[in-house]
Amino acid sequence: MAHPAFQPAAIQARLPLTRDVTPWLWRGIGVVLVLLAVLPLARWFGGGDPGPIWAPHIQAWLIGIVAVVAGGVVAGRVAVHLEPRPRRRPAVSPWAFVGCIAGLFVVAASLAMREVFAANPHLVDEVAQLFHARVFASGRLAAPVPEPAESFLITHTWLTDAGWVSQYPPGQAVLLAPGLLLGLEWLVNPVLGGVGVVLVFLLARGLYGVRTALAAAFLWAASAWVLFMSATYMNHVGATTCALAAWALLWAPRRPRTWHWLGAGFFLAACAATRPLDGVAAAIPVALWLVLRRRRVVAAGWLALGGLPVAFAWGYLNYRLYGSPLTLGYTAVYGPEHGLGFHVDPWGLRYTPLVALGNAAAAVRRLNIYLFEWPIPALLPLVLWGLLGRQRRRADLLVALGIVAGPLLYALYWHSGFYPGPRFYYIAAPWLVIATARAWRQAWLWSRRRPRSPVRWDVALAVAACAVLVWGWVAILPARWDVYRTGLTSLKLHPERDIRAAGVTQALVLLPESWGSRVVVRLWGLGASPGLAERAYRRLDTCELHQFAVRARRAGLSPAAVHDSLERRLEEQRQAAPLVPGWPDWTLRLQPRDTLPGECHIEMDRDFAGFTIYGNHAWRNATGLDGGIVFARDLFERNDELLARYPGWEVWRFAPVDGGSAPPVLRRLSPAPASEAAP
């Protein structure tokens, strides 16, 4: 039974908003999803995210659609001659079914976390949040300033008056901190994904009833995108789980009580404190729900009261870390360029509405691929429902708003995120799953009403649905699993385990990064902000930037002088220096020249000898960098200050030894002098 406010009988005089707007909104969603998938917007407009290679997927889906439809029709034709069996109620209760698939999902996501991603972060976002989670787990709000800073700073972190902090809101770090204390940080997001199975069931049951809710919970657990996202440390999982909890508290009970409103407000605020834009997207359907109900002012007051503790704690943390309750870490680290809207982004690129449109097209294409990993486009059932269905309930309006809210808001954000799917749209994933379940359910009801001759359409639909699921699970999902498992192998290594296996409990491990990374770190050490350093690196000649950093360090330039000098150089060089084709670090830029200065030759030789990624291991360091296995960036001839901080410690190096294409290996250096740390 659906929530009474969503039942047609409960709406005696149907509101024009539901009767007139909802069908057109759904048709608009269907048309937009088709256009964004088929039009080559990125190729037309240039810039932005080019998206996936599209033609092979189109060809494969055409084969899949023909095979699935033909198989379903044949099965339906054969079933005409079979005697119908009496319908029986399933013996398994809905809660037993949901609990079972939730448990299986946690097991599958944990297995993916361990076996596919090796329980390691693969993105700088994950690393920065794990770093701050470890800080919280140590009982601090910020880590002590690292000494020397260039050896330890990582992307998306920075130094403020409070200490060493990340740019991210605290929500996901708070969720990860207990896992770090227990040594089970890898289990946090898989469990959240399993909780999502239950919450999707509760939400869909309140909107559409038990049968659609069971289908929605099953599809959530069967979603490849949800599975792999839950096998990462990304904060999208935490934010979406909080949003689901808020929605379920409002729409699962037949009559929400005061504690439901308080809890929903708390989780909406928690969603915002994890991903602020996701929090706004989560609140949009809730705001509509308030408009459509009586006593909306009282309900809004309880929501606000429930969110007040989170808002107060978040504001206090912002005040301590960034100097103001209303300052977010994003702008504190990268400046106002990180904000929403069409402008020049922190990397110096212009973000326009056409780029936003191209990014949306890339995201929709990825949704068709990664949402379910089916032999048909994942959004096809939803598109057909949007174009052909009869959407008349308030629930249909809320689901439509839930689908479009996140993408519309992220159209104002300059970055297009992909890992392992269009991650900025993950806040819409529950609504996409519920809408797909409703589409299948309505198609099933339609098929049951059709005449049995010449085809039993209910059998045809059931066979087609089973074929889609089994085909995806047997042929497509395992291939994706292998791609993720075998890719980026250097990020899946655990040198800390190998060192401890050798009986060493205290060691300093040096990791060489690319020349470009070391140039950016040099600029950080000179006081250049992360945004300015990134803009300079993306436009200026790497060798000239390296020489500038060396001269500035020797001259003892102040951060203000460094800032002014870099801004002047960026103003003088409007055109970016060309990239070096075929170089191991594809971000390296060099102007054509007859001869390369000797110091730049040395740095390029170091790249050729091989490098790895330091940040992937930095989050494992103790908060005070004073015990256990400490990972540090190898600064070669500038390691003296670092080594002086760890007298008597064993020193190891984790780097390729047979060239840039070789995997990194551990090598004990202690008690070698600093000069021998260089290749």
mmCIF file of N, CA, C and O in Angstrom, residues 259-349:
data_model
loop_
_atom_site.group_PDB
_atom_site.id
_atom_site.type_symbol
_atom_site.label_atom_id
_atom_site.label_comp_id
_atom_site.label_asym_id
_atom_site.label_seq_id
_atom_site.Cartn_x
_atom_site.Cartn_y
_atom_site.Cartn_z
ATOM 1 N N TRP A 259 8.869 13.085 15.173
ATOM 2 C CA TRP A 259 10.232 12.565 15.143
ATOM 3 C C TRP A 259 10.665 12.216 13.728
ATOM 4 O O TRP A 259 11.860 12.255 13.410
ATOM 5 N N HIS A 260 9.695 11.906 12.849
ATOM 6 C CA HIS A 260 10.042 11.694 11.451
ATOM 7 C C HIS A 260 10.552 12.988 10.825
ATOM 8 O O HIS A 260 11.551 12.989 10.095
ATOM 9 N N TRP A 261 9.858 14.086 11.113
ATOM 10 C CA TRP A 261 10.284 15.377 10.567
ATOM 11 C C TRP A 261 11.645 15.779 11.123
ATOM 12 O O TRP A 261 12.514 16.264 10.379
ATOM 13 N N LEU A 262 11.833 15.584 12.412
ATOM 14 C CA LEU A 262 13.131 15.922 13.010
ATOM 15 C C LEU A 262 14.253 15.085 12.390
ATOM 16 O O LEU A 262 15.326 15.602 12.053
ATOM 17 N N GLY A 263 14.007 13.777 12.244
ATOM 18 C CA GLY A 263 15.020 12.908 11.647
ATOM 19 C C GLY A 263 15.304 13.274 10.208
ATOM 20 O O GLY A 263 16.465 13.267 9.761
ATOM 21 N N ALA A 264 14.249 13.592 9.445
ATOM 22 C CA ALA A 264 14.452 13.988 8.051
ATOM 23 C C ALA A 264 15.283 15.264 7.961
ATOM 24 O O ALA A 264 16.174 15.383 7.106
ATOM 25 N N GLY A 265 15.009 16.223 8.834
ATOM 26 C CA GLY A 265 15.817 17.442 8.838
ATOM 27 C C GLY A 265 17.268 17.171 9.166
ATOM 28 O O GLY A 265 18.185 17.750 8.561
ATOM 29 N N PHE A 266 17.494 16.273 10.127
ATOM 30 C CA PHE A 266 18.857 15.911 10.499
ATOM 31 C C PHE A 266 19.597 15.311 9.305
ATOM 32 O O PHE A 266 20.738 15.699 9.003
ATOM 33 N N PHE A 267 18.961 14.372 8.595
ATOM 34 C CA PHE A 267 19.655 13.697 7.502
ATOM 35 C C PHE A 267 19.801 14.594 6.272
ATOM 36 O O PHE A 267 20.777 14.463 5.525
ATOM 37 N N LEU A 268 18.857 15.507 6.048
ATOM 38 C CA LEU A 268 19.055 16.473 4.965
ATOM 39 C C LEU A 268 20.266 17.357 5.248
ATOM 40 O O LEU A 268 21.079 17.634 4.348
ATOM 41 N N ALA A 269 20.389 17.797 6.498
ATOM 42 C CA ALA A 269 21.556 18.601 6.865
ATOM 43 C C ALA A 269 22.836 17.779 6.764
ATOM 44 O O ALA A 269 23.879 18.277 6.332
ATOM 45 N N ALA A 270 22.777 16.507 7.171
ATOM 46 C CA ALA A 270 23.950 15.641 7.067
ATOM 47 C C ALA A 270 24.352 15.434 5.617
ATOM 48 O O ALA A 270 25.545 15.376 5.288
ATOM 49 N N CYS A 271 23.358 15.319 4.727
ATOM 50 C CA CYS A 271 23.654 15.214 3.298
ATOM 51 C C CYS A 271 24.374 16.462 2.812
ATOM 52 O O CYS A 271 25.382 16.377 2.091
ATOM 53 N N ALA A 272 23.874 17.631 3.217
ATOM 54 C CA ALA A 272 24.521 18.885 2.817
ATOM 55 C C ALA A 272 25.917 19.003 3.407
ATOM 56 O O ALA A 272 26.831 19.537 2.755
ATOM 57 N N ALA A 273 26.120 18.506 4.632
ATOM 58 C CA ALA A 273 27.432 18.568 5.269
ATOM 59 C C ALA A 273 28.394 17.529 4.700
ATOM 60 O O ALA A 273 29.564 17.498 5.074
ATOM 61 N N THR A 274 27.908 16.688 3.803
ATOM 62 C CA THR A 274 28.756 15.733 3.100
ATOM 63 C C THR A 274 29.041 16.213 1.683
ATOM 64 O O THR A 274 30.191 16.226 1.240
ATOM 65 N N ARG A 275 27.973 16.610 0.981
ATOM 66 C CA ARG A 275 28.087 17.215 -0.345
ATOM 67 C C ARG A 275 27.032 18.320 -0.414
ATOM 68 O O ARG A 275 25.836 18.016 -0.568
ATOM 69 N N PRO A 276 27.427 19.568 -0.301
ATOM 70 C CA PRO A 276 26.442 20.659 -0.203
ATOM 71 C C PRO A 276 25.444 20.700 -1.351
ATOM 72 O O PRO A 276 24.242 20.899 -1.122
ATOM 73 N N LEU A 277 25.910 20.523 -2.584
ATOM 74 C CA LEU A 277 24.985 20.597 -3.713
ATOM 75 C C LEU A 277 24.022 19.415 -3.713
ATOM 76 O O LEU A 277 22.855 19.554 -4.091
ATOM 77 N N ASP A 278 24.485 18.257 -3.274
ATOM 78 C CA ASP A 278 23.588 17.115 -3.123
ATOM 79 C C ASP A 278 22.515 17.405 -2.079
ATOM 80 O O ASP A 278 21.362 16.965 -2.216
ATOM 81 N N GLY A 279 22.892 18.124 -1.020
ATOM 82 C CA GLY A 279 21.910 18.486 -0.007
ATOM 83 C C GLY A 279 20.807 19.360 -0.569
ATOM 84 O O GLY A 279 19.624 19.182 -0.240
ATOM 85 N N VAL A 280 21.165 20.293 -1.452
ATOM 86 C CA VAL A 280 20.150 21.137 -2.094
ATOM 87 C C VAL A 280 19.264 20.288 -2.998
ATOM 88 O O VAL A 280 18.030 20.429 -3.006
ATOM 89 N N ALA A 281 19.900 19.393 -3.782
ATOM 90 C CA ALA A 281 19.122 18.523 -4.666
ATOM 91 C C ALA A 281 18.174 17.637 -3.868
ATOM 92 O O ALA A 281 17.030 17.398 -4.285
ATOM 93 N N ALA A 282 18.618 17.140 -2.728
ATOM 94 C CA ALA A 282 17.767 16.295 -1.893
ATOM 95 C C ALA A 282 16.599 17.080 -1.315
ATOM 96 O O ALA A 282 15.524 16.512 -1.065
ATOM 97 N N ALA A 283 16.790 18.373 -1.072
ATOM 98 C CA ALA A 283 15.744 19.184 -0.447
ATOM 99 C C ALA A 283 14.667 19.624 -1.431
ATOM 100 O O ALA A 283 13.566 19.992 -1.005
ATOM 101 N N ILE A 284 14.951 19.592 -2.729
ATOM 102 C CA ILE A 284 13.979 20.091 -3.707
ATOM 103 C C ILE A 284 12.693 19.267 -3.706
ATOM 104 O O ILE A 284 11.584 19.841 -3.631
ATOM 105 N N PRO A 285 12.730 17.921 -3.785
ATOM 106 C CA PRO A 285 11.458 17.179 -3.672
ATOM 107 C C PRO A 285 10.763 17.392 -2.332
ATOM 108 O O PRO A 285 9.525 17.412 -2.268
ATOM 109 N N VAL A 286 11.552 17.545 -1.280
ATOM 110 C CA VAL A 286 10.965 17.790 0.044
ATOM 111 C C VAL A 286 10.242 19.133 0.059
ATOM 112 O O VAL A 286 9.141 19.261 0.627
ATOM 113 N N ALA A 287 10.843 20.145 -0.571
ATOM 114 C CA ALA A 287 10.199 21.457 -0.625
ATOM 115 C C ALA A 287 8.869 21.390 -1.364
ATOM 116 O O ALA A 287 7.874 22.000 -0.943
ATOM 117 N N LEU A 288 8.834 20.638 -2.463
ATOM 118 C CA LEU A 288 7.568 20.487 -3.174
ATOM 119 C C LEU A 288 6.536 19.780 -2.300
ATOM 120 O O LEU A 288 5.364 20.165 -2.268
ATOM 121 N N TRP A 289 6.984 18.753 -1.592
ATOM 122 C CA TRP A 289 6.085 18.020 -0.705
ATOM 123 C C TRP A 289 5.496 18.953 0.351
ATOM 124 O O TRP A 289 4.312 18.863 0.693
ATOM 125 N N LEU A 290 6.302 19.863 0.860
ATOM 126 C CA LEU A 290 5.796 20.828 1.842
ATOM 127 C C LEU A 290 4.748 21.742 1.216
ATOM 128 O O LEU A 290 3.737 22.080 1.845
ATOM 129 N N VAL A 291 4.966 22.147 -0.024
ATOM 130 C CA VAL A 291 4.012 23.025 -0.701
ATOM 131 C C VAL A 291 2.665 22.322 -0.885
ATOM 132 O O VAL A 291 1.599 22.943 -0.770
ATOM 133 N N LEU A 292 2.697 21.011 -1.133
ATOM 134 C CA LEU A 292 1.472 20.273 -1.439
ATOM 135 C C LEU A 292 0.712 19.807 -0.207
ATOM 136 O O LEU A 292 -0.382 19.259 -0.341
ATOM 137 N N ARG A 293 1.260 19.983 0.994
ATOM 138 C CA ARG A 293 0.597 19.479 2.190
ATOM 139 C C ARG A 293 0.109 20.631 3.079
ATOM 140 O O ARG A 293 0.558 21.769 2.970
ATOM 141 N N ARG A 294 -0.795 20.285 3.960
ATOM 142 C CA ARG A 294 -1.283 21.259 4.921
ATOM 143 C C ARG A 294 -0.275 21.418 6.055
ATOM 144 O O ARG A 294 0.597 20.593 6.250
ATOM 145 N N ARG A 295 -0.420 22.460 6.805
ATOM 146 C CA ARG A 295 0.446 22.749 7.956
ATOM 147 C C ARG A 295 1.920 22.711 7.545
ATOM 148 O O ARG A 295 2.773 22.185 8.238
ATOM 149 N N ARG A 296 2.181 23.268 6.376
ATOM 150 C CA ARG A 296 3.544 23.222 5.847
ATOM 151 C C ARG A 296 4.510 24.033 6.700
ATOM 152 O O ARG A 296 5.683 23.677 6.800
ATOM 153 N N VAL A 297 4.023 25.092 7.325
ATOM 154 C CA VAL A 297 4.917 25.928 8.127
ATOM 155 C C VAL A 297 5.393 25.154 9.353
ATOM 156 O O VAL A 297 6.581 25.181 9.707
ATOM 157 N N VAL A 298 4.481 24.422 9.990
ATOM 158 C CA VAL A 298 4.862 23.618 11.158
ATOM 159 C C VAL A 298 5.855 22.538 10.758
ATOM 160 O O VAL A 298 6.867 22.306 11.431
ATOM 161 N N ALA A 299 5.577 21.850 9.640
ATOM 162 C CA ALA A 299 6.472 20.787 9.178
ATOM 163 C C ALA A 299 7.851 21.347 8.847
ATOM 164 O O ALA A 299 8.879 20.751 9.197
ATOM 165 N N ALA A 300 7.890 22.494 8.172
ATOM 166 C CA ALA A 300 9.178 23.110 7.839
ATOM 167 C C ALA A 300 9.941 23.481 9.108
ATOM 168 O O ALA A 300 11.178 23.368 9.159
ATOM 169 N N GLY A 301 9.215 23.916 10.134
ATOM 170 C CA GLY A 301 9.877 24.248 11.389
ATOM 171 C C GLY A 301 10.531 23.033 12.034
ATOM 172 O O GLY A 301 11.670 23.119 12.524
ATOM 173 N N TRP A 302 9.830 21.892 12.021
ATOM 174 C CA TRP A 302 10.430 20.681 12.580
ATOM 175 C C TRP A 302 11.629 20.221 11.756
ATOM 176 O O TRP A 302 12.625 19.751 12.315
ATOM 177 N N LEU A 303 11.533 20.337 10.435
ATOM 178 C CA LEU A 303 12.681 19.994 9.585
ATOM 179 C C LEU A 303 13.892 20.854 9.936
ATOM 180 O O LEU A 303 15.014 20.356 10.078
ATOM 181 N N ALA A 304 13.658 22.151 10.049
ATOM 182 C CA ALA A 304 14.766 23.058 10.365
ATOM 183 C C ALA A 304 15.355 22.749 11.737
ATOM 184 O O ALA A 304 16.580 22.763 11.922
ATOM 185 N N LEU A 305 14.494 22.441 12.693
ATOM 186 C CA LEU A 305 14.980 22.127 14.035
ATOM 187 C C LEU A 305 15.820 20.845 14.024
ATOM 188 O O LEU A 305 16.846 20.757 14.706
ATOM 189 N N GLY A 306 15.383 19.865 13.245
ATOM 190 C CA GLY A 306 16.151 18.627 13.159
ATOM 191 C C GLY A 306 17.521 18.829 12.547
ATOM 192 O O GLY A 306 18.489 18.160 12.925
ATOM 193 N N GLY A 307 17.631 19.745 11.584
ATOM 194 C CA GLY A 307 18.921 19.992 10.938
ATOM 195 C C GLY A 307 19.826 20.938 11.693
ATOM 196 O O GLY A 307 21.006 21.068 11.344
ATOM 197 N N LEU A 308 19.284 21.603 12.735
ATOM 198 C CA LEU A 308 20.062 22.617 13.453
ATOM 199 C C LEU A 308 21.341 22.075 14.086
ATOM 200 O O LEU A 308 22.402 22.714 13.973
ATOM 201 N N PRO A 309 21.340 20.908 14.757
ATOM 202 C CA PRO A 309 22.596 20.427 15.356
ATOM 203 C C PRO A 309 23.697 20.207 14.328
ATOM 204 O O PRO A 309 24.861 20.547 14.569
ATOM 205 N N VAL A 310 23.336 19.649 13.165
ATOM 206 C CA VAL A 310 24.338 19.429 12.125
ATOM 207 C C VAL A 310 24.841 20.763 11.595
ATOM 208 O O VAL A 310 26.055 20.949 11.396
ATOM 209 N N ALA A 311 23.920 21.698 11.352
ATOM 210 C CA ALA A 311 24.324 23.002 10.833
ATOM 211 C C ALA A 311 25.244 23.726 11.814
ATOM 212 O O ALA A 311 26.240 24.348 11.415
ATOM 213 N N PHE A 312 24.937 23.632 13.103
ATOM 214 C CA PHE A 312 25.772 24.293 14.107
ATOM 215 C C PHE A 312 27.164 23.665 14.144
ATOM 216 O O PHE A 312 28.180 24.372 14.162
ATOM 217 N N ALA A 313 27.227 22.328 14.154
ATOM 218 C CA ALA A 313 28.522 21.649 14.207
ATOM 219 C C ALA A 313 29.342 21.936 12.957
ATOM 220 O O ALA A 313 30.565 22.176 13.029
ATOM 221 N N TRP A 314 28.689 21.932 11.807
ATOM 222 C CA TRP A 314 29.380 22.208 10.540
ATOM 223 C C TRP A 314 29.895 23.649 10.520
ATOM 224 O O TRP A 314 31.030 23.919 10.127
ATOM 225 N N GLY A 315 29.054 24.586 10.949
ATOM 226 C CA GLY A 315 29.489 25.981 10.990
ATOM 227 C C GLY A 315 30.655 26.191 11.941
ATOM 228 O O GLY A 315 31.593 26.947 11.640
ATOM 229 N N TYR A 316 30.606 25.519 13.096
ATOM 230 C CA TYR A 316 31.715 25.638 14.047
ATOM 231 C C TYR A 316 33.009 25.088 13.444
ATOM 232 O O TYR A 316 34.084 25.685 13.588
ATOM 233 N N LEU A 317 32.895 23.942 12.750
ATOM 234 C CA LEU A 317 34.082 23.357 12.124
ATOM 235 C C LEU A 317 34.640 24.298 11.058
ATOM 236 O O LEU A 317 35.861 24.512 10.975
ATOM 237 N N ASN A 318 33.765 24.874 10.236
ATOM 238 C CA ASN A 318 34.232 25.825 9.223
ATOM 239 C C ASN A 318 34.928 27.017 9.867
ATOM 240 O O ASN A 318 35.943 27.517 9.364
ATOM 241 N N TYR A 319 34.357 27.494 10.978
ATOM 242 C CA TYR A 319 34.969 28.625 11.678
ATOM 243 C C TYR A 319 36.365 28.276 12.169
ATOM 244 O O TYR A 319 37.311 29.057 12.015
ATOM 245 N N ARG A 320 36.513 27.077 12.741
ATOM 246 C CA ARG A 320 37.815 26.680 13.272
ATOM 247 C C ARG A 320 38.834 26.424 12.160
ATOM 248 O O ARG A 320 40.012 26.764 12.306
ATOM 249 N N LEU A 321 38.376 25.833 11.064
ATOM 250 C CA LEU A 321 39.319 25.444 10.016
ATOM 251 C C LEU A 321 39.589 26.551 9.011
ATOM 252 O O LEU A 321 40.727 26.728 8.556
ATOM 253 N N TYR A 322 38.528 27.304 8.644
ATOM 254 C CA TYR A 322 38.665 28.254 7.543
ATOM 255 C C TYR A 322 38.402 29.704 7.941
ATOM 256 O O TYR A 322 38.507 30.602 7.102
ATOM 257 N N GLY A 323 38.035 29.936 9.197
ATOM 258 C CA GLY A 323 37.908 31.309 9.670
ATOM 259 C C GLY A 323 36.523 31.883 9.682
ATOM 260 O O GLY A 323 36.315 32.976 10.215
ATOM 261 N N SER A 324 35.533 31.186 9.093
ATOM 262 C CA SER A 324 34.170 31.707 9.066
ATOM 263 C C SER A 324 33.199 30.537 9.007
ATOM 264 O O SER A 324 33.444 29.552 8.296
ATOM 265 N N PRO A 325 32.057 30.615 9.726
ATOM 266 C CA PRO A 325 31.080 29.522 9.686
ATOM 267 C C PRO A 325 30.525 29.263 8.294
ATOM 268 O O PRO A 325 30.095 28.157 7.991
ATOM 269 N N LEU A 326 30.513 30.296 7.453
ATOM 270 C CA LEU A 326 29.909 30.170 6.128
ATOM 271 C C LEU A 326 30.929 29.898 5.031
ATOM 272 O O LEU A 326 30.557 29.813 3.851
ATOM 273 N N THR A 327 32.188 29.769 5.377
ATOM 274 C CA THR A 327 33.227 29.506 4.378
ATOM 275 C C THR A 327 33.401 28.007 4.197
ATOM 276 O O THR A 327 33.620 27.278 5.162
ATOM 277 N N LEU A 328 33.288 27.556 2.953
ATOM 278 C CA LEU A 328 33.524 26.152 2.645
ATOM 279 C C LEU A 328 34.990 25.930 2.302
ATOM 280 O O LEU A 328 35.676 26.830 1.814
ATOM 281 N N GLY A 329 35.446 24.708 2.531
ATOM 282 C CA GLY A 329 36.829 24.387 2.244
ATOM 283 C C GLY A 329 37.186 24.554 0.782
ATOM 284 O O GLY A 329 38.328 24.876 0.434
ATOM 285 N N TYR A 330 36.208 24.339 -0.111
ATOM 286 C CA TYR A 330 36.482 24.471 -1.534
ATOM 287 C C TYR A 330 37.034 25.857 -1.875
ATOM 288 O O TYR A 330 38.064 25.997 -2.542
ATOM 289 N N THR A 331 36.324 26.880 -1.428
ATOM 290 C CA THR A 331 36.758 28.236 -1.744
ATOM 291 C C THR A 331 37.918 28.672 -0.857
ATOM 292 O O THR A 331 38.728 29.511 -1.262
ATOM 293 N N ALA A 332 38.017 28.118 0.354
ATOM 294 C CA ALA A 332 39.148 28.454 1.213
ATOM 295 C C ALA A 332 40.455 27.974 0.594
ATOM 296 O O ALA A 332 41.499 28.617 0.735
ATOM 297 N N VAL A 333 40.426 26.841 -0.103
ATOM 298 C CA VAL A 333 41.638 26.285 -0.704
ATOM 299 C C VAL A 333 41.868 26.835 -2.098
ATOM 300 O O VAL A 333 42.991 27.228 -2.443
ATOM 301 N N TYR A 334 40.808 26.878 -2.921
ATOM 302 C CA TYR A 334 40.991 27.235 -4.336
ATOM 303 C C TYR A 334 40.469 28.613 -4.710
ATOM 304 O O TYR A 334 40.611 29.023 -5.857
ATOM 305 N N GLY A 335 39.841 29.319 -3.775
ATOM 306 C CA GLY A 335 39.370 30.656 -4.077
ATOM 307 C C GLY A 335 37.972 30.664 -4.664
ATOM 308 O O GLY A 335 37.358 29.621 -4.898
ATOM 309 N N PRO A 336 37.440 31.863 -4.943
ATOM 310 C CA PRO A 336 36.063 31.982 -5.447
ATOM 311 C C PRO A 336 35.860 31.327 -6.804
ATOM 312 O O PRO A 336 34.713 31.056 -7.189
ATOM 313 N N GLU A 337 36.942 31.065 -7.546
ATOM 314 C CA GLU A 337 36.800 30.403 -8.845
ATOM 315 C C GLU A 337 36.197 29.006 -8.713
ATOM 316 O O GLU A 337 35.701 28.444 -9.687
ATOM 317 N N HIS A 338 36.264 28.431 -7.514
ATOM 318 C CA HIS A 338 35.715 27.098 -7.308
ATOM 319 C C HIS A 338 34.195 27.111 -7.199
ATOM 320 O O HIS A 338 33.554 26.056 -7.235
ATOM 321 N N GLY A 339 33.596 28.288 -7.091
ATOM 322 C CA GLY A 339 32.165 28.392 -6.864
ATOM 323 C C GLY A 339 31.344 28.015 -8.079
ATOM 324 O O GLY A 339 31.855 27.698 -9.162
ATOM 325 N N LEU A 340 30.004 28.067 -7.911
ATOM 326 C CA LEU A 340 29.081 27.705 -8.974
ATOM 327 C C LEU A 340 28.936 28.843 -9.967
ATOM 328 O O LEU A 340 29.230 30.005 -9.676
ATOM 329 N N GLY A 341 28.452 28.514 -11.157
ATOM 330 C CA GLY A 341 28.173 29.526 -12.161
ATOM 331 C C GLY A 341 29.107 29.427 -13.357
ATOM 332 O O GLY A 341 30.065 28.653 -13.373
ATOM 333 N N PHE A 342 28.810 30.220 -14.353
ATOM 334 C CA PHE A 342 29.591 30.221 -15.589
ATOM 335 C C PHE A 342 30.665 31.299 -15.488
ATOM 336 O O PHE A 342 30.368 32.495 -15.469
ATOM 337 N N HIS A 343 31.912 30.849 -15.415
ATOM 338 C CA HIS A 343 33.028 31.739 -15.176
ATOM 339 C C HIS A 343 34.317 31.000 -15.505
ATOM 340 O O HIS A 343 34.296 29.868 -15.997
ATOM 341 N N VAL A 344 35.451 31.629 -15.227
ATOM 342 C CA VAL A 344 36.739 30.967 -15.388
ATOM 343 C C VAL A 344 36.970 30.079 -14.170
ATOM 344 O O VAL A 344 36.921 30.551 -13.032
ATOM 345 N N ASP A 345 37.204 28.783 -14.408
ATOM 346 C CA ASP A 345 37.313 27.838 -13.303
ATOM 347 C C ASP A 345 38.690 27.915 -12.646
ATOM 348 O O ASP A 345 39.564 28.661 -13.102
ATOM 349 N N PRO A 346 38.918 27.166 -11.563
ATOM 350 C CA PRO A 346 40.219 27.247 -10.873
ATOM 351 C C PRO A 346 41.402 26.851 -11.734
ATOM 352 O O PRO A 346 42.547 27.184 -11.400
ATOM 353 N N TRP A 347 41.166 26.128 -12.833
ATOM 354 C CA TRP A 347 42.290 25.732 -13.697
ATOM 355 C C TRP A 347 42.512 26.724 -14.828
ATOM 356 O O TRP A 347 43.329 26.471 -15.713
ATOM 357 N N GLY A 348 41.745 27.828 -14.831
ATOM 358 C CA GLY A 348 41.942 28.843 -15.850
ATOM 359 C C GLY A 348 41.149 28.617 -17.118
ATOM 360 O O GLY A 348 41.371 29.313 -18.115
ATOM 361 N N LEU A 349 40.215 27.671 -17.131
ATOM 362 C CA LEU A 349 39.402 27.381 -18.306
ATOM 363 C C LEU A 349 38.033 28.033 -18.152
ATOM 364 O O LEU A 349 37.488 28.116 -17.056
#
